[in-house]
Amino acid sequence: MLVRTSDEGGYQGMSMIIVPTSTPGFSVGRKLKKMGNNSSDTAELVLDDVRVPVRYTIGEAGRGFQMQMAQFQDERLWICYMAVTGARRAIDRTIEYLQMREAFGKPLLANQYIQYQLAELVADIDVLHGFLHHTAERYVTGEDVTRAATVAKLQAGRLSRRVADACVQFHGGMGYAEEMWVARYFRDCRLGSIGGGADEVMLRIISMLEGMGRK
Ligand SMILES: Cc1cc2nc3c(=O)[nH]c(=O)nc-3n(C[C@H](O)[C@H](O)[C@H](O)COP(=O)(O)OP(=O)(O)OC[C@H]3O[C@@H](n4cnc5c(N)ncnc54)[C@H](O)[C@@H]3O)c2cc1C
């Protein structure tokens, strides 16, 4: 858990600590009913006068915020990989469906408008995938990839939303039906622009790294 461990303001005085769930005062509160990702529970955690020994500190005391920022590189990269591979799979399944679904005597996929819409998304997925591989290669050599991971996270959240929207659209009425995978994908992937830092937070980091605004 990232907590404030001194009165220093701002990014200083925060530490990473271990809080065993058996610690007196800790409890799991209200479970949130979410619009998606329902196979993963999300709940409020209640800390009522919880105390843990100083030896439960992870890393250096007072450097928790900086550690969390470093961890975000990792987290944001795997969020992006999940997003692009999920988006590619969604396009493949949609192509499969459009090949099978016939309207006025021919598969919907024969419609050039639909082909081009999907081709646009495939092209964007390819570009992001390439950028991610390049970033991951830099990351494993120990390079600081904060900027690239931030750019990728912003693009991945937005691209997933465009892909999900197109997939629902091209499934027609069935795309709106809960029995189809695509309705769930639409709801699940919406988290991409919020979790791990919202799109606006990514924009803020990019602005700061570009020398705009307050560091
Ligand atoms: C399903 C789920 C699982 C999660 N799992 C975890 C987890 O495991 N660990 C964890 O630590 N957190 C987790 N989170 C929390 C998640 O990281 C935050 O919800 C997310 O970072 C957004 O923060 P917030 O909810 O506090 O939004 P707020 O800070 O209340 O912001 C609300 C909205 O305001 C806008 N906004 C915020 N800041 C700015 C800004 N500076 N400029 C312009 N606009 C802005 C954005 O649109 C943002 O979405 C989870 C959230 C969800 C929904």
Coordinates of C-alpha atoms and ligand atoms in Angstrom, one line a residue:
M1 CA 0.0 0.0 0.0
L2 CA 1.2 3.5 -0.8
V3 CA 0.8 5.7 2.3
R4 CA 1.9 9.0 3.6
T5 CA 4.4 8.4 6.4
S6 CA 5.6 11.9 7.2
D7 CA 4.2 15.4 7.1
E8 CA 6.3 16.4 4.1
G9 CA 3.9 17.6 1.4
G10 CA 3.6 16.7 -2.3
Y11 CA 5.5 13.8 -3.6
Q12 CA 7.7 13.5 -0.6
G13 CA 7.1 11.6 2.6
M14 CA 5.1 8.7 1.1
S15 CA 6.2 5.1 1.6
M16 CA 5.3 1.6 0.3
I17 CA 4.3 -0.6 3.2
I18 CA 2.9 -4.1 3.7
V19 CA -0.4 -4.3 5.5
P20 CA -1.4 -7.9 6.3
T21 CA -5.1 -8.3 6.0
S22 CA -5.1 -9.9 9.5
T23 CA -4.0 -6.5 11.0
P24 CA -6.6 -5.2 13.6
G25 CA -8.6 -2.3 12.0
F26 CA -8.3 -3.6 8.5
S27 CA -11.5 -4.8 6.8
V28 CA -12.9 -5.1 3.3
G29 CA -15.9 -2.8 2.9
R30 CA -18.6 -2.5 0.3
K31 CA -18.1 -4.5 -2.9
L32 CA -18.6 -2.4 -6.0
K33 CA -21.1 -3.5 -8.6
K34 CA -19.2 -2.7 -11.9
M35 CA -20.3 -2.3 -15.5
G36 CA -17.5 -4.8 -16.6
N37 CA -14.6 -6.9 -15.5
N38 CA -16.9 -8.8 -13.3
S39 CA -14.6 -11.8 -12.9
S40 CA -12.4 -9.5 -10.8
D41 CA -13.9 -8.2 -7.5
T42 CA -13.3 -4.6 -6.6
A43 CA -14.1 -3.4 -3.1
E44 CA -13.5 -0.5 -0.7
L45 CA -10.7 -1.3 1.8
V46 CA -11.3 0.1 5.3
L47 CA -8.4 1.2 7.5
D48 CA -9.5 2.1 11.0
D49 CA -6.4 3.2 13.1
V50 CA -4.3 0.5 11.5
R51 CA -0.7 0.3 12.7
V52 CA 2.1 -1.9 11.2
P53 CA 5.8 -2.1 12.3
V54 CA 8.4 0.0 10.4
R55 CA 10.1 -3.2 9.2
Y56 CA 7.0 -3.7 6.9
T57 CA 8.3 -0.9 4.7
I58 CA 9.2 -1.9 1.1
G59 CA 12.3 -0.2 -0.2
E60 CA 13.3 3.2 1.1
A61 CA 11.0 5.0 3.5
G62 CA 9.8 8.3 2.0
R63 CA 10.4 7.2 -1.6
G64 CA 7.1 5.4 -2.1
F65 CA 5.7 7.8 -4.7
Q66 CA 8.8 7.5 -6.8
M67 CA 8.7 3.7 -6.6
Q68 CA 5.1 3.7 -7.6
M69 CA 5.9 5.9 -10.6
A70 CA 8.6 3.4 -11.7
Q71 CA 6.1 0.5 -11.2
F72 CA 3.6 2.3 -13.5
Q73 CA 5.9 1.8 -16.4
D74 CA 5.5 -2.0 -16.0
E75 CA 1.8 -1.9 -15.2
R76 CA 1.0 0.4 -18.1
L77 CA 3.0 -1.7 -20.6
W78 CA 1.1 -4.9 -19.7
I79 CA -2.2 -3.0 -19.8
C80 CA -1.3 -2.0 -23.4
Y81 CA -0.3 -5.5 -24.4
M82 CA -3.7 -6.8 -23.1
A83 CA -5.4 -4.0 -25.0
V84 CA -3.8 -4.5 -28.4
T85 CA -4.0 -8.3 -28.3
G86 CA -7.6 -8.1 -27.1
A87 CA -8.4 -5.6 -29.9
R88 CA -6.8 -7.8 -32.5
R89 CA -8.8 -10.8 -31.3
A90 CA -12.0 -8.8 -31.3
I91 CA -11.4 -7.7 -35.0
D92 CA -10.7 -11.3 -36.0
R93 CA -13.9 -12.5 -34.3
T94 CA -15.9 -9.7 -36.0
I95 CA -14.4 -10.6 -39.4
E96 CA -15.5 -14.2 -38.8
Y97 CA -19.0 -13.1 -37.9
L98 CA -19.3 -10.8 -40.9
Q99 CA -18.2 -13.6 -43.2
M100 CA -20.9 -15.8 -41.8
R101 CA -23.7 -13.3 -41.5
E102 CA -25.5 -12.8 -44.8
A103 CA -27.8 -9.8 -45.7
F104 CA -29.4 -9.5 -49.1
G105 CA -27.7 -12.6 -50.5
K106 CA -24.1 -11.9 -49.6
P107 CA -21.9 -11.8 -46.5
L108 CA -21.8 -8.5 -44.7
L109 CA -18.0 -8.6 -45.0
A110 CA -18.4 -8.2 -48.8
N111 CA -19.4 -4.6 -48.1
Q112 CA -16.3 -2.5 -48.9
Y113 CA -17.2 0.2 -46.3
I114 CA -17.0 -2.4 -43.6
Q115 CA -13.8 -3.8 -44.9
Y116 CA -12.1 -0.4 -44.9
Q117 CA -13.4 0.5 -41.4
L118 CA -11.8 -2.7 -40.1
A119 CA -8.7 -2.2 -42.1
E120 CA -8.2 1.2 -40.5
L121 CA -8.4 -0.4 -37.1
V122 CA -6.0 -3.2 -38.0
A123 CA -3.5 -0.6 -39.2
D124 CA -3.7 1.3 -36.0
I125 CA -3.4 -1.9 -33.9
D126 CA -0.3 -2.8 -35.9
V127 CA 1.4 0.5 -35.3
L128 CA 0.7 0.4 -31.6
H129 CA 1.9 -3.2 -31.4
G130 CA 5.2 -2.3 -33.1
F131 CA 5.6 0.7 -30.7
L132 CA 5.0 -1.5 -27.7
H133 CA 7.5 -4.1 -28.8
H134 CA 10.1 -1.4 -29.3
T135 CA 9.3 0.0 -25.9
A136 CA 9.4 -3.4 -24.2
E137 CA 12.8 -4.0 -25.7
R138 CA 14.1 -0.8 -24.3
Y139 CA 12.4 -1.6 -20.9
V140 CA 14.1 -5.0 -20.5
T141 CA 17.5 -3.3 -21.0
G142 CA 16.7 -1.1 -18.0
E143 CA 16.0 2.1 -19.8
D144 CA 13.4 4.5 -18.4
V145 CA 10.5 4.2 -20.7
T146 CA 8.0 6.4 -18.7
R147 CA 7.2 8.6 -21.7
A148 CA 6.7 5.8 -24.2
A149 CA 4.6 3.7 -21.7
T150 CA 2.5 6.8 -21.1
V151 CA 2.0 7.5 -24.8
A152 CA 1.2 3.8 -25.4
K153 CA -1.3 3.7 -22.5
L154 CA -3.2 6.7 -23.8
Q155 CA -3.3 5.3 -27.3
A156 CA -4.3 1.8 -26.2
G157 CA -7.3 2.9 -24.1
R158 CA -8.6 5.0 -27.0
L159 CA -8.0 2.4 -29.7
S160 CA -9.7 -0.3 -27.6
R161 CA -12.8 1.9 -27.3
R162 CA -12.9 2.5 -31.1
V163 CA -12.4 -1.2 -31.8
A164 CA -15.1 -2.2 -29.3
D165 CA -17.5 0.4 -30.7
A166 CA -16.9 -0.8 -34.3
C167 CA -17.3 -4.5 -33.3
V168 CA -20.7 -3.8 -31.6
Q169 CA -21.8 -1.7 -34.6
F170 CA -21.0 -4.4 -37.1
H171 CA -22.7 -7.1 -35.1
G172 CA -25.9 -5.1 -35.4
G173 CA -28.7 -6.0 -33.0
M174 CA -26.7 -9.1 -31.8
G175 CA -23.9 -6.8 -30.8
Y176 CA -26.3 -5.2 -28.3
A177 CA -27.3 -8.6 -26.9
E178 CA -25.7 -9.8 -23.7
E179 CA -25.4 -13.3 -25.1
M180 CA -22.7 -12.2 -27.5
W181 CA -19.1 -11.8 -26.4
V182 CA -18.9 -8.3 -28.0
A183 CA -21.3 -6.7 -25.5
R184 CA -19.0 -7.8 -22.7
Y185 CA -15.9 -6.7 -24.6
F186 CA -17.4 -3.3 -25.0
R187 CA -18.0 -2.9 -21.3
D188 CA -14.7 -4.6 -20.1
C189 CA -12.4 -2.6 -22.3
R190 CA -13.8 0.8 -21.2
L191 CA -11.7 0.4 -18.1
G192 CA -8.6 0.9 -20.3
S193 CA -9.0 4.7 -20.4
I194 CA -9.5 4.9 -16.6
G195 CA -7.5 2.1 -14.7
G196 CA -3.8 2.4 -14.2
G197 CA -4.2 6.2 -14.6
A198 CA -6.9 8.0 -16.6
D199 CA -6.3 9.3 -20.2
E200 CA -6.2 12.8 -18.8
V201 CA -3.4 11.8 -16.4
M202 CA -1.4 10.4 -19.3
L203 CA -1.9 13.7 -21.1
R204 CA -0.7 15.5 -18.0
I205 CA 2.5 13.4 -17.8
I206 CA 3.2 13.9 -21.5
S207 CA 2.7 17.7 -21.1
M208 CA 5.1 17.8 -18.1
L209 CA 7.7 15.7 -20.0
E210 CA 7.4 18.1 -22.9
G211 CA 8.2 21.0 -20.6
M212 CA 4.6 22.3 -20.4
G213 CA 3.0 23.0 -17.0
R214 CA 4.2 22.3 -13.5
K215 CA 6.5 19.4 -12.7
Ligands
LIG1 C1 -12.0 -2.0 -11.9 C2 -11.0 -1.2 -11.2 C3 -9.9 -1.8 -10.7 C4 -8.9 -1.0 -10.1 N1 -7.8 -1.6 -9.6 C5 -6.9 -0.9 -8.9 C6 -5.8 -1.5 -8.3 O1 -5.6 -2.7 -8.3 N2 -4.9 -0.7 -7.6 C7 -5.0 0.6 -7.6 O2 -4.2 1.3 -7.0 N3 -6.1 1.3 -8.2 C8 -7.0 0.5 -8.8 N4 -8.1 1.2 -9.4 C9 -8.2 2.6 -9.3 C10 -7.9 3.3 -10.6 O3 -6.5 3.3 -10.9 C11 -8.4 4.7 -10.6 O4 -9.8 4.6 -10.5 C12 -8.0 5.6 -11.8 O5 -6.6 5.8 -11.7 C13 -8.7 7.0 -11.8 O6 -8.6 7.6 -10.5 P1 -9.9 8.0 -9.7 O7 -10.9 6.9 -9.8 O8 -9.4 8.5 -8.4 O9 -10.4 9.2 -10.6 P2 -10.4 10.8 -10.2 O10 -9.1 11.2 -9.7 O11 -11.6 11.0 -9.3 O12 -10.7 11.4 -11.6 C14 -12.0 11.3 -12.3 C15 -11.8 11.7 -13.7 O13 -11.3 13.1 -13.8 C16 -10.4 13.3 -14.8 N5 -9.1 13.7 -14.3 C17 -8.5 13.2 -13.2 N6 -7.3 13.9 -13.0 C18 -7.3 14.9 -14.0 C19 -6.3 15.9 -14.4 N7 -5.2 16.0 -13.7 N8 -6.6 16.6 -15.4 C20 -7.8 16.5 -16.2 N9 -8.7 15.5 -15.9 C21 -8.5 14.7 -14.8 C22 -10.3 11.9 -15.5 O14 -11.2 11.9 -16.6 C23 -10.7 10.9 -14.5 O15 -11.2 9.7 -15.0 C24 -9.1 0.4 -10.0 C25 -10.2 1.0 -10.6 C26 -11.2 0.2 -11.2 C27 -12.4 0.9 -11.8

